Amino acid sequence: MCAAQAGYRGRSVVVVDMGKKPARKVLISGGGRCNFTNENANPDNYLCKNPHFVKSCLSRYSAQDFIELVERHGLNYHHKTLGQLFCDNNAQDIVDILMTECEWAGVEVKLRSEVLSVEKSESGYLVKTTDASYTCESLVVASGGLTMPKLGATPIGYQIAEQFGLNIIETMPALVPFTLHDHDKARFEGLSGISIDCLVSSENGKSFRENILFTHRGLSGPAILQISSFWRAGQEVTINLLPDSNLVETIAQWRAEQGQKSLKNLMATVLPKRFVEVLVKEQVIAEKAVNQLSHSEIEQLANTIHGWQIKPNGTEGYRTAEVTLGGVDTDELSSKTFESKKQPGLFFIGEVIDVTGWLGGYNFQFCWAAGFACGQVV
């Protein structure tokens, strides 16, 4: 995006990419369908030490602007829940659009070209790669974070920032599944593949309403990925397993209409049966008829179901994380151009900086907007 914008302005642009294919992270996103933006994207959907930093670029290049770009290229896409937009065909379509834009703008893309060193030069910067050396007036670092090392993720962006004296906010995996302690793994063995619509909350009060998914290693699903960005080691997460109902009222209705039935069977009408069996085994759900339950038993069950607390052991790490939290400190950069305040001509955009979006196309939208803003000035 940045390269094409600069190319259209008549700049001589080379993109250096160590990958065999361009935009490999785009290709695997959204299950191969690429959730390429979110219609609801606004600054509230991003984590950044400076919460005002993203306002400028998001206001100058909106989700609608990117939608208009892909529509000009004839992309067929569809809407999903919560403002998410996906390709009808596959993610290659988005890569093709970006590469076509670069071609039209006269941009040269060099693949399988690893950056070996970056130095300050008289005219700007000297970049040495495995197959060539480049001198440039403007150097844009769009190297991504540490996520998915199998795709070639490296810390080079942070290393360049540190080399030129920029501060780095501590990095960690985000939008990532949780792993569980061994005793919890044993408890939920056999639940792998079960999905429940929940309201998941972190200790700092942030909540997301989407599905959770039990896995062989722990918990995943959209709600878990979302809350992982706000979770820190040692903290608990609270899960409301029935966010649309009040279990005390539901049980009162059951007592009035079908009091002879077992609590276990009735709970299996509102929660997955295998999950209910685990709760019965742990004596969270009493093996009684509904009309035999005491007031305190009902209260206790409702508190557990609406406020189930679990303490993750950790996360699955950068291997499966979708994005990297933290990165180049935005206080070091211009919010309008993404240029380093200390080093004229040095720019940082995208995931390498301390801006992390929610799950659902927000990170791509920030990348398009940052690329557009930077491409106007480099």
PDB file of C-alpha atoms in Angstrom, residues 35 38 45 47 82 84 174-178 200-202 204 206-211 220-232 237 322-323 325 356-363:
ATOM      1  CA  ASN A  35     -10.849 -10.600   6.566  1.00  0.00           C
ATOM      2  CA  ASN A  38     -13.893  -3.933   9.276  1.00  0.00           C
ATOM      3  CA  ASN A  45     -10.578  -0.841  18.453  1.00  0.00           C
ATOM      4  CA  LEU A  47      -4.349  -1.003  21.805  1.00  0.00           C
ATOM      5  CA  LEU A  82     -19.552  -7.487  13.566  1.00  0.00           C
ATOM      6  CA  GLN A  84     -16.126  -8.058   9.055  1.00  0.00           C
ATOM      7  CA  ALA A 174      -1.700 -11.241  21.007  1.00  0.00           C
ATOM      8  CA  LEU A 175      -4.915 -12.594  19.479  1.00  0.00           C
ATOM      9  CA  VAL A 176      -3.655 -15.970  20.620  1.00  0.00           C
ATOM     10  CA  PRO A 177      -5.198 -19.122  22.186  1.00  0.00           C
ATOM     11  CA  PHE A 178      -4.712 -19.865  25.892  1.00  0.00           C
ATOM     12  CA  VAL A 200     -15.505 -13.272  28.270  1.00  0.00           C
ATOM     13  CA  SER A 201     -13.996 -10.615  30.572  1.00  0.00           C
ATOM     14  CA  SER A 202     -10.446  -9.772  31.657  1.00  0.00           C
ATOM     15  CA  ASN A 204      -9.136  -4.979  33.740  1.00  0.00           C
ATOM     16  CA  LYS A 206     -12.629  -5.512  29.079  1.00  0.00           C
ATOM     17  CA  SER A 207     -15.293  -7.872  27.688  1.00  0.00           C
ATOM     18  CA  PHE A 208     -16.008  -9.574  24.367  1.00  0.00           C
ATOM     19  CA  ARG A 209     -19.122 -11.463  23.326  1.00  0.00           C
ATOM     20  CA  GLU A 210     -18.305 -14.246  20.861  1.00  0.00           C
ATOM     21  CA  ASN A 211     -17.651 -17.990  20.855  1.00  0.00           C
ATOM     22  CA  SER A 220      -9.451 -20.682  21.737  1.00  0.00           C
ATOM     23  CA  GLY A 221     -12.227 -19.155  19.639  1.00  0.00           C
ATOM     24  CA  PRO A 222     -12.849 -15.480  18.794  1.00  0.00           C
ATOM     25  CA  ALA A 223     -13.729 -14.344  22.346  1.00  0.00           C
ATOM     26  CA  ILE A 224     -10.556 -15.919  23.763  1.00  0.00           C
ATOM     27  CA  LEU A 225      -8.346 -14.462  21.023  1.00  0.00           C
ATOM     28  CA  GLN A 226      -9.832 -11.022  21.695  1.00  0.00           C
ATOM     29  CA  ILE A 227      -9.367 -11.148  25.469  1.00  0.00           C
ATOM     30  CA  SER A 228      -5.795 -12.488  25.146  1.00  0.00           C
ATOM     31  CA  SER A 229      -4.636  -8.996  24.152  1.00  0.00           C
ATOM     32  CA  PHE A 230      -5.782  -7.714  27.558  1.00  0.00           C
ATOM     33  CA  TRP A 231      -4.670 -10.705  29.661  1.00  0.00           C
ATOM     34  CA  ARG A 232      -1.384 -10.888  31.558  1.00  0.00           C
ATOM     35  CA  VAL A 237     -10.518 -14.582  32.926  1.00  0.00           C
ATOM     36  CA  GLU A 322      -2.220 -13.465  14.880  1.00  0.00           C
ATOM     37  CA  VAL A 323      -0.402 -10.273  15.883  1.00  0.00           C
ATOM     38  CA  LEU A 325       1.449  -6.608  20.987  1.00  0.00           C
ATOM     39  CA  THR A 356      -2.574  -3.711  17.908  1.00  0.00           C
ATOM     40  CA  GLY A 357      -6.114  -4.021  16.594  1.00  0.00           C
ATOM     41  CA  TRP A 358      -8.913  -6.265  17.723  1.00  0.00           C
ATOM     42  CA  LEU A 359      -9.678  -9.482  15.858  1.00  0.00           C
ATOM     43  CA  GLY A 360     -11.883  -8.955  12.819  1.00  0.00           C
ATOM     44  CA  GLY A 361     -10.088  -7.007  10.086  1.00  0.00           C
ATOM     45  CA  TYR A 362      -8.957  -4.118  12.295  1.00  0.00           C
ATOM     46  CA  ASN A 363      -5.229  -4.852  11.958  1.00  0.00           C
TER      47      ASN A 363
END
